[in-house]
């Protein structure tokens, strides 16, 4: 267990390193095959990945006739011109219900924060099925046979599973800057009330503005309540809570490292064998970037329409105040404090004003 914790710390460091995140992703080039020896990822395998970073960059330079260092932007550009060059080619395993007992995880997220995307990544990393709170509450057949349970609780779109708390090992808390999460949720809501396919269209800007003006205050309160509930639930044992910022998970540079951190956390759960370290970046690219970038692959739809979600200056102020409240509320939690600070910086550099 101590080795896994050290490895998790290392993976977190990878996730926070923009340059290393891209360079390490170049190491993961093998296909996703079952771990025949049933061996968990080890600290040694991650140290080996780190030690190969310079060698990876050198190989990239040689292949492209370069002598100078390659910066993150160049590598990022290369990824999307030829993703297989850095990530390799892999197949996402078909997710199945576990035939053995699993210490299931909660997978909470405020609506519009990438629940479906994280759902697909977790299934890709484990080969195990995920449930949702409504199904889990009524179907005992899934109890302890799924890797995680997606929920929006305590948002009104979710339901409480506190009666089943003893089934759960911990939680994967996905958070997203409310400046983006709230309009993303509105797109979902717009699709639903208009009987459209999920993740198919973005709401017209005028519809967004009407929703925003009528509901922003309540949405910010709900966003804060959701975050507080899950952080408080595991405040006495943070080893059972993994906080996953949507922005890092979808970032070209930090995404592979963040997925590595997630894989380690999943592998610490009883009954779960996560993907091999060398496969993680490829699985991340296949499941997360296809969803985030809207590329067409089987089973994924592409949202069309304007991506503009403007706010007024006073509304920006309300979002900033919410983030500032959360930042200082969690001043003794370095991870959450830093995330809130980064969200505030994003607000300060936004140019989305209506007037």
GROMACS .gro file of C-alpha atoms in nm:
model
  355
    1UNK     CA    1   0.000   0.000   0.000
    2UNK     CA    2   0.286   0.242   0.080
    3UNK     CA    3   0.431   0.173  -0.263
    4UNK     CA    4   0.100   0.258  -0.425
    5UNK     CA    5   0.076   0.581  -0.230
    6UNK     CA    6   0.427   0.679  -0.337
    7UNK     CA    7   0.335   0.592  -0.692
    8UNK     CA    8   0.021   0.802  -0.669
    9UNK     CA    9   0.231   1.097  -0.554
   10UNK     CA   10   0.461   1.043  -0.847
   11UNK     CA   11   0.172   1.025  -1.091
   12UNK     CA   12   0.034   1.350  -0.946
   13UNK     CA   13   0.370   1.514  -1.010
   14UNK     CA   14   0.354   1.390  -1.369
   15UNK     CA   15   0.006   1.532  -1.405
   16UNK     CA   16   0.120   1.874  -1.285
   17UNK     CA   17   0.413   1.885  -1.526
   18UNK     CA   18   0.296   2.015  -1.861
   19UNK     CA   19   0.611   1.914  -2.044
   20UNK     CA   20   0.661   1.578  -1.877
   21UNK     CA   21   0.295   1.492  -1.932
   22UNK     CA   22   0.338   1.513  -2.308
   23UNK     CA   23   0.682   1.350  -2.314
   24UNK     CA   24   0.576   1.056  -2.101
   25UNK     CA   25   0.277   0.999  -2.325
   26UNK     CA   26   0.524   0.911  -2.600
   27UNK     CA   27   0.624   0.606  -2.400
   28UNK     CA   28   0.284   0.441  -2.409
   29UNK     CA   29   0.278   0.270  -2.745
   30UNK     CA   30   0.167  -0.087  -2.680
   31UNK     CA   31  -0.184  -0.220  -2.726
   32UNK     CA   32  -0.419  -0.277  -2.434
   33UNK     CA   33  -0.389  -0.646  -2.347
   34UNK     CA   34  -0.491  -0.830  -2.031
   35UNK     CA   35  -0.227  -0.839  -1.759
   36UNK     CA   36  -0.152  -1.208  -1.785
   37UNK     CA   37   0.053  -1.217  -1.467
   38UNK     CA   38  -0.215  -1.019  -1.279
   39UNK     CA   39   0.054  -0.779  -1.159
   40UNK     CA   40  -0.041  -0.435  -1.034
   41UNK     CA   41   0.142  -0.127  -1.167
   42UNK     CA   42   0.455  -0.068  -0.962
   43UNK     CA   43   0.655   0.234  -0.852
   44UNK     CA   44   0.947   0.098  -1.054
   45UNK     CA   45   0.748   0.109  -1.378
   46UNK     CA   46   0.666   0.477  -1.325
   47UNK     CA   47   1.024   0.563  -1.235
   48UNK     CA   48   1.133   0.387  -1.553
   49UNK     CA   49   0.887   0.602  -1.748
   50UNK     CA   50   1.032   0.918  -1.595
   51UNK     CA   51   1.389   0.809  -1.665
   52UNK     CA   52   1.304   0.765  -2.033
   53UNK     CA   53   1.163   1.115  -2.083
   54UNK     CA   54   1.490   1.264  -2.212
   55UNK     CA   55   1.548   0.963  -2.435
   56UNK     CA   56   1.199   0.999  -2.578
   57UNK     CA   57   1.253   1.364  -2.663
   58UNK     CA   58   1.591   1.283  -2.818
   59UNK     CA   59   1.432   1.018  -3.040
   60UNK     CA   60   1.164   1.265  -3.147
   61UNK     CA   61   1.434   1.520  -3.237
   62UNK     CA   62   1.632   1.265  -3.437
   63UNK     CA   63   1.324   1.149  -3.629
   64UNK     CA   64   1.244   1.506  -3.727
   65UNK     CA   65   1.600   1.618  -3.798
   66UNK     CA   66   1.605   1.850  -3.496
   67UNK     CA   67   1.893   1.934  -3.269
   68UNK     CA   68   1.713   2.181  -3.045
   69UNK     CA   69   1.475   2.080  -2.760
   70UNK     CA   70   1.113   2.020  -2.857
   71UNK     CA   71   0.868   2.231  -2.661
   72UNK     CA   72   0.526   2.122  -2.539
   73UNK     CA   73   0.342   2.312  -2.812
   74UNK     CA   74   0.537   2.130  -3.084
   75UNK     CA   75   0.469   1.794  -2.926
   76UNK     CA   76   0.102   1.875  -2.877
   77UNK     CA   77   0.075   1.971  -3.244
   78UNK     CA   78   0.239   1.643  -3.342
   79UNK     CA   79  -0.007   1.445  -3.131
   80UNK     CA   80  -0.309   1.566  -3.325
   81UNK     CA   81  -0.144   1.537  -3.665
   82UNK     CA   82  -0.051   1.180  -3.590
   83UNK     CA   83  -0.183   1.064  -3.250
   84UNK     CA   84  -0.038   0.715  -3.291
   85UNK     CA   85   0.311   0.863  -3.298
   86UNK     CA   86   0.290   0.948  -2.930
   87UNK     CA   87   0.007   0.734  -2.797
   88UNK     CA   88   0.029   0.416  -2.999
   89UNK     CA   89  -0.270   0.218  -3.122
   90UNK     CA   90  -0.497   0.044  -2.874
   91UNK     CA   91  -0.843  -0.101  -2.845
   92UNK     CA   92  -1.072  -0.008  -2.559
   93UNK     CA   93  -1.181  -0.331  -2.389
   94UNK     CA   94  -1.549  -0.417  -2.375
   95UNK     CA   95  -1.667  -0.331  -2.025
   96UNK     CA   96  -1.825  -0.618  -1.832
   97UNK     CA   97  -1.982  -0.672  -1.493
   98UNK     CA   98  -1.735  -0.817  -1.247
   99UNK     CA   99  -1.794  -1.180  -1.160
  100UNK     CA  100  -1.617  -1.124  -0.828
  101UNK     CA  101  -1.673  -0.879  -0.541
  102UNK     CA  102  -1.555  -0.524  -0.603
  103UNK     CA  103  -1.521  -0.240  -0.353
  104UNK     CA  104  -1.712   0.005  -0.572
  105UNK     CA  105  -1.634   0.377  -0.600
  106UNK     CA  106  -1.871   0.670  -0.609
  107UNK     CA  107  -1.816   0.880  -0.920
  108UNK     CA  108  -1.976   1.216  -0.842
  109UNK     CA  109  -1.974   1.518  -1.072
  110UNK     CA  110  -2.182   1.832  -1.096
  111UNK     CA  111  -2.392   1.817  -1.416
  112UNK     CA  112  -2.190   1.942  -1.712
  113UNK     CA  113  -1.854   1.838  -1.566
  114UNK     CA  114  -1.765   1.543  -1.787
  115UNK     CA  115  -1.950   1.256  -1.619
  116UNK     CA  116  -1.992   1.061  -1.940
  117UNK     CA  117  -1.633   1.122  -2.048
  118UNK     CA  118  -1.497   1.005  -1.712
  119UNK     CA  119  -1.735   0.710  -1.726
  120UNK     CA  120  -1.578   0.600  -2.055
  121UNK     CA  121  -1.223   0.652  -1.929
  122UNK     CA  122  -1.280   0.448  -1.612
  123UNK     CA  123  -1.432   0.165  -1.814
  124UNK     CA  124  -1.139   0.181  -2.058
  125UNK     CA  125  -0.884   0.166  -1.775
  126UNK     CA  126  -1.051  -0.125  -1.596
  127UNK     CA  127  -1.257  -0.320  -1.849
  128UNK     CA  128  -1.537  -0.313  -1.590
  129UNK     CA  129  -1.889  -0.176  -1.614
  130UNK     CA  130  -2.010   0.139  -1.440
  131UNK     CA  131  -2.361   0.195  -1.304
  132UNK     CA  132  -2.553   0.508  -1.208
  133UNK     CA  133  -2.717   0.601  -0.880
  134UNK     CA  134  -3.074   0.531  -0.996
  135UNK     CA  135  -2.991   0.180  -1.119
  136UNK     CA  136  -2.778   0.100  -0.816
  137UNK     CA  137  -3.059   0.194  -0.579
  138UNK     CA  138  -3.310  -0.049  -0.734
  139UNK     CA  139  -3.101  -0.336  -0.873
  140UNK     CA  140  -2.917  -0.547  -0.613
  141UNK     CA  141  -2.757  -0.750  -0.892
  142UNK     CA  142  -2.509  -0.470  -0.961
  143UNK     CA  143  -2.406  -0.427  -0.597
  144UNK     CA  144  -2.031  -0.479  -0.564
  145UNK     CA  145  -2.005  -0.590  -0.926
  146UNK     CA  146  -1.934  -0.252  -1.090
  147UNK     CA  147  -1.620  -0.042  -1.065
  148UNK     CA  148  -1.802   0.285  -0.992
  149UNK     CA  149  -2.142   0.450  -0.971
  150UNK     CA  150  -2.201   0.777  -1.154
  151UNK     CA  151  -2.402   1.031  -0.956
  152UNK     CA  152  -2.486   1.402  -0.951
  153UNK     CA  153  -2.601   1.390  -0.589
  154UNK     CA  154  -2.666   1.613  -0.395
  155UNK     CA  155  -2.775   1.797  -0.709
  156UNK     CA  156  -3.145   1.732  -0.774
  157UNK     CA  157  -3.049   1.522  -1.077
  158UNK     CA  158  -2.898   1.261  -0.844
  159UNK     CA  159  -3.024   1.048  -0.557
  160UNK     CA  160  -2.863   0.959  -0.225
  161UNK     CA  161  -2.696   0.621  -0.185
  162UNK     CA  162  -2.596   0.675   0.177
  163UNK     CA  163  -2.786   0.358   0.272
  164UNK     CA  164  -2.526   0.167   0.069
  165UNK     CA  165  -2.217   0.348   0.198
  166UNK     CA  166  -2.064   0.025   0.326
  167UNK     CA  167  -2.047  -0.099  -0.037
  168UNK     CA  168  -1.813   0.182  -0.138
  169UNK     CA  169  -1.435   0.210  -0.111
  170UNK     CA  170  -1.422   0.584  -0.182
  171UNK     CA  171  -1.495   0.835  -0.456
  172UNK     CA  172  -1.369   0.990  -0.779
  173UNK     CA  173  -1.480   1.353  -0.759
  174UNK     CA  174  -1.480   1.525  -1.098
  175UNK     CA  175  -1.492   1.903  -1.076
  176UNK     CA  176  -1.505   2.169  -1.344
  177UNK     CA  177  -1.491   2.546  -1.345
  178UNK     CA  178  -1.855   2.659  -1.314
  179UNK     CA  179  -1.801   2.912  -1.592
  180UNK     CA  180  -1.795   2.612  -1.826
  181UNK     CA  181  -1.984   2.347  -1.628
  182UNK     CA  182  -2.309   2.545  -1.609
  183UNK     CA  183  -2.345   2.610  -1.985
  184UNK     CA  184  -2.246   2.250  -2.053
  185UNK     CA  185  -2.526   2.135  -1.823
  186UNK     CA  186  -2.764   2.371  -2.003
  187UNK     CA  187  -2.675   2.211  -2.336
  188UNK     CA  188  -2.767   1.872  -2.189
  189UNK     CA  189  -3.093   2.010  -2.051
  190UNK     CA  190  -3.175   2.178  -2.385
  191UNK     CA  191  -3.124   1.848  -2.567
  192UNK     CA  192  -3.347   1.665  -2.323
  193UNK     CA  193  -3.643   1.904  -2.334
  194UNK     CA  194  -3.624   1.913  -2.714
  195UNK     CA  195  -3.598   1.532  -2.739
  196UNK     CA  196  -3.255   1.547  -2.904
  197UNK     CA  197  -2.972   1.297  -2.884
  198UNK     CA  198  -2.732   1.351  -2.594
  199UNK     CA  199  -2.417   1.541  -2.688
  200UNK     CA  200  -2.557   1.628  -3.031
  201UNK     CA  201  -2.617   2.007  -3.030
  202UNK     CA  202  -2.539   2.321  -2.835
  203UNK     CA  203  -2.826   2.543  -2.731
  204UNK     CA  204  -2.873   2.868  -2.928
  205UNK     CA  205  -2.698   3.162  -2.762
  206UNK     CA  206  -3.025   3.345  -2.697
  207UNK     CA  207  -3.160   3.038  -2.514
  208UNK     CA  208  -2.844   3.023  -2.303
  209UNK     CA  209  -2.873   3.391  -2.210
  210UNK     CA  210  -3.233   3.347  -2.095
  211UNK     CA  211  -3.140   3.045  -1.883
  212UNK     CA  212  -2.831   3.216  -1.745
  213UNK     CA  213  -3.016   3.530  -1.636
  214UNK     CA  214  -3.289   3.328  -1.462
  215UNK     CA  215  -3.078   3.057  -1.300
  216UNK     CA  216  -2.712   3.150  -1.256
  217UNK     CA  217  -2.735   3.226  -0.883
  218UNK     CA  218  -2.910   2.898  -0.805
  219UNK     CA  219  -2.669   2.703  -1.026
  220UNK     CA  220  -2.366   2.848  -0.849
  221UNK     CA  221  -2.516   2.758  -0.513
  222UNK     CA  222  -2.579   2.402  -0.633
  223UNK     CA  223  -2.223   2.375  -0.771
  224UNK     CA  224  -2.078   2.483  -0.436
  225UNK     CA  225  -2.306   2.248  -0.241
  226UNK     CA  226  -2.206   1.951  -0.457
  227UNK     CA  227  -1.836   2.014  -0.405
  228UNK     CA  228  -1.876   2.068  -0.030
  229UNK     CA  229  -2.074   1.749   0.019
  230UNK     CA  230  -1.811   1.517  -0.130
  231UNK     CA  231  -1.511   1.690   0.022
  232UNK     CA  232  -1.673   1.674   0.365
  233UNK     CA  233  -1.771   1.310   0.319
  234UNK     CA  234  -1.405   1.210   0.297
  235UNK     CA  235  -1.243   1.486   0.501
  236UNK     CA  236  -1.121   1.235   0.761
  237UNK     CA  237  -0.964   1.001   0.505
  238UNK     CA  238  -0.857   1.178   0.188
  239UNK     CA  239  -0.678   0.863   0.069
  240UNK     CA  240  -1.024   0.741  -0.033
  241UNK     CA  241  -1.102   1.049  -0.241
  242UNK     CA  242  -0.944   1.135  -0.576
  243UNK     CA  243  -1.018   1.486  -0.702
  244UNK     CA  244  -1.011   1.499  -1.083
  245UNK     CA  245  -1.028   1.848  -1.238
  246UNK     CA  246  -1.195   1.825  -1.577
  247UNK     CA  247  -0.950   2.079  -1.715
  248UNK     CA  248  -0.648   1.862  -1.635
  249UNK     CA  249  -0.812   1.545  -1.756
  250UNK     CA  250  -0.883   1.697  -2.099
  251UNK     CA  251  -0.557   1.893  -2.130
  252UNK     CA  252  -0.322   1.773  -2.405
  253UNK     CA  253  -0.017   1.799  -2.181
  254UNK     CA  254  -0.151   1.707  -1.837
  255UNK     CA  255  -0.417   1.461  -1.943
  256UNK     CA  256  -0.199   1.148  -1.971
  257UNK     CA  257  -0.044   1.212  -1.630
  258UNK     CA  258  -0.385   1.274  -1.475
  259UNK     CA  259  -0.511   0.949  -1.626
  260UNK     CA  260  -0.206   0.775  -1.479
  261UNK     CA  261  -0.299   0.908  -1.139
  262UNK     CA  262  -0.655   0.782  -1.189
  263UNK     CA  263  -0.530   0.437  -1.295
  264UNK     CA  264  -0.323   0.407  -0.978
  265UNK     CA  265  -0.618   0.505  -0.763
  266UNK     CA  266  -0.842   0.253  -0.938
  267UNK     CA  267  -0.581  -0.017  -0.895
  268UNK     CA  268  -0.578   0.043  -0.518
  269UNK     CA  269  -0.942  -0.066  -0.498
  270UNK     CA  270  -1.007  -0.424  -0.392
  271UNK     CA  271  -1.115  -0.635  -0.689
  272UNK     CA  272  -0.993  -0.388  -0.955
  273UNK     CA  273  -0.694  -0.441  -1.186
  274UNK     CA  274  -0.623  -0.123  -1.380
  275UNK     CA  275  -0.455  -0.107  -1.720
  276UNK     CA  276  -0.079  -0.140  -1.748
  277UNK     CA  277   0.108   0.194  -1.716
  278UNK     CA  278   0.232   0.181  -2.076
  279UNK     CA  279  -0.127   0.159  -2.204
  280UNK     CA  280  -0.278   0.444  -2.005
  281UNK     CA  281  -0.201   0.736  -2.238
  282UNK     CA  282  -0.338   0.554  -2.542
  283UNK     CA  283  -0.659   0.464  -2.358
  284UNK     CA  284  -0.684   0.824  -2.235
  285UNK     CA  285  -0.653   0.956  -2.589
  286UNK     CA  286  -0.908   0.711  -2.725
  287UNK     CA  287  -1.170   0.779  -2.458
  288UNK     CA  288  -1.114   1.137  -2.338
  289UNK     CA  289  -0.986   1.329  -2.639
  290UNK     CA  290  -1.241   1.180  -2.876
  291UNK     CA  291  -1.511   1.298  -2.636
  292UNK     CA  292  -1.352   1.636  -2.561
  293UNK     CA  293  -1.258   1.723  -2.919
  294UNK     CA  294  -1.582   1.587  -3.064
  295UNK     CA  295  -1.414   1.356  -3.312
  296UNK     CA  296  -1.648   1.104  -3.470
  297UNK     CA  297  -1.595   0.750  -3.345
  298UNK     CA  298  -1.841   0.470  -3.299
  299UNK     CA  299  -2.082   0.541  -3.015
  300UNK     CA  300  -1.987   0.909  -2.979
  301UNK     CA  301  -2.197   1.198  -3.106
  302UNK     CA  302  -2.070   1.544  -3.196
  303UNK     CA  303  -2.229   1.864  -3.066
  304UNK     CA  304  -2.298   2.124  -3.332
  305UNK     CA  305  -2.387   2.490  -3.297
  306UNK     CA  306  -2.226   2.799  -3.150
  307UNK     CA  307  -1.995   2.746  -2.853
  308UNK     CA  308  -2.042   3.105  -2.731
  309UNK     CA  309  -2.169   3.120  -2.371
  310UNK     CA  310  -2.136   3.488  -2.276
  311UNK     CA  311  -2.179   3.639  -1.931
  312UNK     CA  312  -2.228   3.994  -1.812
  313UNK     CA  313  -1.963   4.159  -1.596
  314UNK     CA  314  -2.179   4.127  -1.285
  315UNK     CA  315  -2.227   3.757  -1.356
  316UNK     CA  316  -1.853   3.713  -1.389
  317UNK     CA  317  -1.829   3.878  -1.050
  318UNK     CA  318  -2.075   3.630  -0.901
  319UNK     CA  319  -1.873   3.336  -1.037
  320UNK     CA  320  -1.549   3.486  -0.911
  321UNK     CA  321  -1.698   3.538  -0.564
  322UNK     CA  322  -1.814   3.176  -0.553
  323UNK     CA  323  -1.467   3.054  -0.642
  324UNK     CA  324  -1.304   3.285  -0.390
  325UNK     CA  325  -1.536   3.155  -0.118
  326UNK     CA  326  -1.439   2.797  -0.202
  327UNK     CA  327  -1.071   2.881  -0.228
  328UNK     CA  328  -1.050   3.020   0.125
  329UNK     CA  329  -1.286   2.761   0.267
  330UNK     CA  330  -1.030   2.497   0.164
  331UNK     CA  331  -0.716   2.696   0.237
  332UNK     CA  332  -0.585   2.401   0.442
  333UNK     CA  333  -0.636   2.162   0.150
  334UNK     CA  334  -0.346   2.245  -0.088
  335UNK     CA  335  -0.490   2.051  -0.381
  336UNK     CA  336  -0.837   2.208  -0.375
  337UNK     CA  337  -0.697   2.552  -0.289
  338UNK     CA  338  -0.477   2.543  -0.597
  339UNK     CA  339  -0.760   2.428  -0.825
  340UNK     CA  340  -0.987   2.711  -0.707
  341UNK     CA  341  -0.702   2.959  -0.754
  342UNK     CA  342  -0.652   2.840  -1.111
  343UNK     CA  343  -1.024   2.872  -1.178
  344UNK     CA  344  -1.017   3.230  -1.051
  345UNK     CA  345  -0.723   3.312  -1.278
  346UNK     CA  346  -0.921   3.178  -1.572
  347UNK     CA  347  -1.209   3.410  -1.483
  348UNK     CA  348  -0.975   3.708  -1.466
  349UNK     CA  349  -0.843   3.639  -1.816
  350UNK     CA  350  -1.177   3.567  -1.981
  351UNK     CA  351  -1.318   3.789  -2.254
  352UNK     CA  352  -1.674   3.660  -2.269
  353UNK     CA  353  -1.862   3.969  -2.153
  354UNK     CA  354  -2.195   4.057  -2.306
  355UNK     CA  355  -2.146   4.422  -2.219
   0.00000   0.00000   0.00000
